[in-house]
CSV table of C-alpha atoms in Angstrom, one decimal:
chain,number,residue,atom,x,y,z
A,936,UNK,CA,0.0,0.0,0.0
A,937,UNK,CA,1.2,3.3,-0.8
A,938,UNK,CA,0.2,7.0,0.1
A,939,UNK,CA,1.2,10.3,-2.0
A,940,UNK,CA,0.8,13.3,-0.1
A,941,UNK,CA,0.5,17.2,-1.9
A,942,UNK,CA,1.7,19.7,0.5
A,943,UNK,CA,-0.1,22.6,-1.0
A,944,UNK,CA,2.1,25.1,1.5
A,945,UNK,CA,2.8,28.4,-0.7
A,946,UNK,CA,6.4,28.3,0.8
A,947,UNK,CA,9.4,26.1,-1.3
A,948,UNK,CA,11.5,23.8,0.2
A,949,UNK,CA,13.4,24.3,2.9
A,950,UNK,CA,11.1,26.9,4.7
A,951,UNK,CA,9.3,25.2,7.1
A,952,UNK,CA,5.6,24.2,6.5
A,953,UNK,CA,2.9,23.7,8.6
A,954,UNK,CA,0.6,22.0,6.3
A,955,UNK,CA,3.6,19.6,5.8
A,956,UNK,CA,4.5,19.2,9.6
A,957,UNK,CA,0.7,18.3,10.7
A,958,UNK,CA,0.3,16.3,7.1
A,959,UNK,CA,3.3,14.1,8.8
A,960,UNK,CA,1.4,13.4,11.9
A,961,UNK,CA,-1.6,11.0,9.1
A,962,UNK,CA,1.7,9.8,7.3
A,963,UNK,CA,3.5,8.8,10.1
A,964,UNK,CA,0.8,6.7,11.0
A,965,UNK,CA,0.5,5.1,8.0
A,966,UNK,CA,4.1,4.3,7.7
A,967,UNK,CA,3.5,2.3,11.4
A,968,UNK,CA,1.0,0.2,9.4
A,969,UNK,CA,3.8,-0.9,6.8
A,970,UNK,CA,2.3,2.1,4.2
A,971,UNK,CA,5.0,3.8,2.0
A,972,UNK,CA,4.1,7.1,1.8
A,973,UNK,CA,5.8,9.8,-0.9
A,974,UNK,CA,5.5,13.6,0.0
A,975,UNK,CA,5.4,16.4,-3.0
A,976,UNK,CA,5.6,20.1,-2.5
A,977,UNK,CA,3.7,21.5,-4.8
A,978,UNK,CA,5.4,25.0,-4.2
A,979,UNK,CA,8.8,23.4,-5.8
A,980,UNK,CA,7.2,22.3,-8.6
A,981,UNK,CA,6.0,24.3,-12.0
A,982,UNK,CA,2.6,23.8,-12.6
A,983,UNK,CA,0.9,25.1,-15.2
A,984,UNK,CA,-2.7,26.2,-15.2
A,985,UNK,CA,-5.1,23.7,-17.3
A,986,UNK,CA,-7.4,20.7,-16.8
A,987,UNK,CA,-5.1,18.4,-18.4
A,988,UNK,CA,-2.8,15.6,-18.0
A,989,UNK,CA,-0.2,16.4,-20.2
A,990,UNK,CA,1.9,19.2,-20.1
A,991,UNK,CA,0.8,22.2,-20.8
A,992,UNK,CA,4.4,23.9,-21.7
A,993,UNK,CA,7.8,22.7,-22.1
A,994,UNK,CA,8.7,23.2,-17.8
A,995,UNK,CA,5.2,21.8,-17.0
A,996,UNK,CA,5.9,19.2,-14.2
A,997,UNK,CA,2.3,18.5,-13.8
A,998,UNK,CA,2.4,15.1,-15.7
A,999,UNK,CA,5.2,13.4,-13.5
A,1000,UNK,CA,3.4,14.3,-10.4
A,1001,UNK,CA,0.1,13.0,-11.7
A,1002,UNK,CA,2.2,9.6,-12.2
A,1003,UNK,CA,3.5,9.5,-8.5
A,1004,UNK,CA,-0.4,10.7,-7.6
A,1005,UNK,CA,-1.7,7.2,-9.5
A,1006,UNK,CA,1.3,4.9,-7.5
A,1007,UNK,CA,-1.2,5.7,-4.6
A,1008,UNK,CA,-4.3,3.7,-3.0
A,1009,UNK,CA,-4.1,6.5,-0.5
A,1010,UNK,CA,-4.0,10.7,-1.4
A,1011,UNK,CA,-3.7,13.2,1.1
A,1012,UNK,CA,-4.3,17.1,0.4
A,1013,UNK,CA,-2.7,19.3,3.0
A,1014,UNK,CA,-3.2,22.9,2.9
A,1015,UNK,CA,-3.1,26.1,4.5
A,1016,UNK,CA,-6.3,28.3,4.8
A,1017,UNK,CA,-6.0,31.6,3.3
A,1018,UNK,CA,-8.7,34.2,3.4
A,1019,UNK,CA,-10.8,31.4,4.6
A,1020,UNK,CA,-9.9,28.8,1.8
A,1021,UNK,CA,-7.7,26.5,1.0
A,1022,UNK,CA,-4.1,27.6,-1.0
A,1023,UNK,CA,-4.0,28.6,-4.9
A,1024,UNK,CA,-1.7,25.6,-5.2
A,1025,UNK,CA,-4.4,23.2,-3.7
A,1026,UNK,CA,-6.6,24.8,-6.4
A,1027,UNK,CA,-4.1,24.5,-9.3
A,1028,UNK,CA,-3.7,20.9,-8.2
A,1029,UNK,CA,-7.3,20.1,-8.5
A,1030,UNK,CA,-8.0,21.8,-11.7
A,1031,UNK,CA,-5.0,19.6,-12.9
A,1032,UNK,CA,-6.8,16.7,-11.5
A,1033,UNK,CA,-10.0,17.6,-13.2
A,1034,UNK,CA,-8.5,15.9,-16.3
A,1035,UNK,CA,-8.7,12.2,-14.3
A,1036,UNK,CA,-12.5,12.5,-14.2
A,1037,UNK,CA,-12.4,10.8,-18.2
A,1038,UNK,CA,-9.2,8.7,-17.7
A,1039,UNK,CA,-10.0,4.9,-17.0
A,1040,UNK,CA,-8.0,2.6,-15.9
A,1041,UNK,CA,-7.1,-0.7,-18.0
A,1042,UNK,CA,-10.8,-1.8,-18.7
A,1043,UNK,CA,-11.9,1.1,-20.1
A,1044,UNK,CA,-14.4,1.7,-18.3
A,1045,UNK,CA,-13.4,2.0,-14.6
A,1046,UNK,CA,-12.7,5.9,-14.0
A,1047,UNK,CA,-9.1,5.9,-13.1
A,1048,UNK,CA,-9.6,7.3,-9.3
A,1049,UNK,CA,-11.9,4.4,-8.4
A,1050,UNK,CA,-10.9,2.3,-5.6
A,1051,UNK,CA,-8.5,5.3,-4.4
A,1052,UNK,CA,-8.8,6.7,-0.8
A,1053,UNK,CA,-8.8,10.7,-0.1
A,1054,UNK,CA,-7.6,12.4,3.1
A,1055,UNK,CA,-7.3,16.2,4.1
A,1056,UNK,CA,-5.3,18.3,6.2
A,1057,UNK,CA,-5.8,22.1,7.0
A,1058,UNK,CA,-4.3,24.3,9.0
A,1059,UNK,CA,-4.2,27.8,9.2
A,1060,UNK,CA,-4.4,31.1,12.6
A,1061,UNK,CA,-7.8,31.7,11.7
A,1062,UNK,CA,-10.9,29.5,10.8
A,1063,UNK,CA,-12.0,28.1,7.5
A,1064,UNK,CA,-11.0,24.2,8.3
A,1065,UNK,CA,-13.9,22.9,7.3
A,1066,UNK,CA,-14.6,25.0,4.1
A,1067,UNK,CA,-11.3,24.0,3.2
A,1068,UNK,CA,-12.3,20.5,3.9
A,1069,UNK,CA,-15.3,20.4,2.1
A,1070,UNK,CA,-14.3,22.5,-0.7
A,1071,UNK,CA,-11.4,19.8,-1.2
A,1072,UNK,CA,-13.3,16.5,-0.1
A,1073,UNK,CA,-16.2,18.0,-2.6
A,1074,UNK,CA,-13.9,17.8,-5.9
A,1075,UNK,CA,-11.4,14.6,-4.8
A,1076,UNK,CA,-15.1,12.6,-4.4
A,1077,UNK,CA,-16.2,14.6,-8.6
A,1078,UNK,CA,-12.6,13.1,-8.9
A,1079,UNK,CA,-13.7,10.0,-8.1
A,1080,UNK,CA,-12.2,9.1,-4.7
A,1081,UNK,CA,-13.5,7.4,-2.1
A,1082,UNK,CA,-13.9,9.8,1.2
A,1083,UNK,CA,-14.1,7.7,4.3
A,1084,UNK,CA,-15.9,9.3,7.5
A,1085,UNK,CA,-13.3,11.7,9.2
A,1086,UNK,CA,-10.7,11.6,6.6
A,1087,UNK,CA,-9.3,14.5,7.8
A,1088,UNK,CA,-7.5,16.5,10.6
A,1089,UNK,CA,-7.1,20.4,11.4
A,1090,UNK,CA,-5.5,22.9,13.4
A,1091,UNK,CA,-6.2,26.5,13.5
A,1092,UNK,CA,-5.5,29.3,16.0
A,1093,UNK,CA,-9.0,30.4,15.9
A,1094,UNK,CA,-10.2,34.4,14.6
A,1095,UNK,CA,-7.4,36.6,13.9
A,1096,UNK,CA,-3.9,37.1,13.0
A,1097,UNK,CA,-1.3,36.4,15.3
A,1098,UNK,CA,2.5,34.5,15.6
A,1099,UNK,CA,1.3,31.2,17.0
A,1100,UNK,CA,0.9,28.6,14.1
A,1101,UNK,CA,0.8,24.9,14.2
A,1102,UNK,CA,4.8,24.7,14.5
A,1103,UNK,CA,4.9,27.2,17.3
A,1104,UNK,CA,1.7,25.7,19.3
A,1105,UNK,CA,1.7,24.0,22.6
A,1106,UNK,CA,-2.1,23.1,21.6
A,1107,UNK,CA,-1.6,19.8,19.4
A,1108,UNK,CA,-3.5,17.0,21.3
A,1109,UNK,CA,-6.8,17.5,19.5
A,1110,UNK,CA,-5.1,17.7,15.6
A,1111,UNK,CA,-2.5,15.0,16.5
A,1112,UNK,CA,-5.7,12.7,17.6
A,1113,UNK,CA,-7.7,13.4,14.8
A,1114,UNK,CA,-4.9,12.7,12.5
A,1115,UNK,CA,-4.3,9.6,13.8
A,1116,UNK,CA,-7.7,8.7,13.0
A,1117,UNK,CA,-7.8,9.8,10.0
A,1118,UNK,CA,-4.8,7.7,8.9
A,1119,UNK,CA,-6.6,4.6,10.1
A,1120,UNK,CA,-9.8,5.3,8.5
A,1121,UNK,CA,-8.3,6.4,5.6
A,1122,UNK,CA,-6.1,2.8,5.2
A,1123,UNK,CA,-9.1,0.5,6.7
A,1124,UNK,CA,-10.9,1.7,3.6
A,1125,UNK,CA,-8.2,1.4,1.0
A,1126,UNK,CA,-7.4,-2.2,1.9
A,1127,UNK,CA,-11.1,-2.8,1.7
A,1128,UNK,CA,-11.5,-1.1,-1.7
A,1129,UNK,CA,-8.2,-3.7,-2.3
């Protein structure tokens, strides 16, 4: 079994991320359960706008990371909430992924995001977790990915700006929990769609 996870952050590697750091909590679970798991920041990557699979220009990296996004039973999104949403790269990545709606796998007639799980993670110092969630879960399930019940895990500061973040917090009991759930739930349904 295998999970791919997009780090939608808007930072590039090696800045910290936050989305990254509480995405680990789900994948470090999963790598308990004997799960590989494969971590892509989109932020290091040149993605081009479209709703295709193939690349749009000659820099577009968009079809590689579509390939390491099919390797995967399991998908998680993590992203930070800005103005209440989740990130213009989780965006861009979904509009890439609109493309997968008409792929099939082998058969022809299977869309090619059958019998794949979906997870989210959101964090962000003011709320909009679970538009960000929903906003997400609503186009991975168009996708065609399977949501199971609490496939995800948050963390925000609550209303208004402020330094404390998800790296800087003493408050990460709840988040951790949840995560941990969320990694179970998300790989007790992948081995069942298996």
């Amino acid at each position: 079994m295998h999970a791919t996870c997009l780090v939608c952050t808007l930072k590039r590697s090696p800045e910290p991320s936050n989305a990254e750091s509480l995405a680990e909590v789900v994948l470090a679970k999963l790598r308990e359960e004997g799960v590989t798991t494969d971590t892509i920041r989109l932020a290091d990557h040149q993605i081009d706008p479209g709703v295709v699979s193939e690349a749009v220009s000659d820099g577009d990296e968009w079809p590689a990371i579509r390939e390491r996004i099919l390797k995967a039973e399991i998908l998680l999104v993590a992203t930070p909430t800005w103005l209440g949403q989740p990130s213009s790269i989780s965006k861009r990545a979904l509009e890439r992924m609109d493309a997968l709606i008409s792929e099939t796998k082998e058969d022809g007639e299977t869309p090619i995001a059958y019998d794949r799980v979906a997870g989210v993670v959101v964090v962000g110092n003011e709320d909009g977790a679970h538009h960000c969630i929903a906003e997400i879960g609503g186009a991975l399930n168009d996708i065609g990915y399977t949501l199971p019940g609490q496939n995800w895990t948050y963390w925000n500061k609550g209303p208004g700006p402020g330094e404390e973040e998800w790296l800087t917090t003493d408050d990460k009991d709840w988040s951790i929990s949840t995560g941990e759930a969320c990694a179970k739930n998300l790989l007790r349904t992948a081995r069942a769609l298996q």
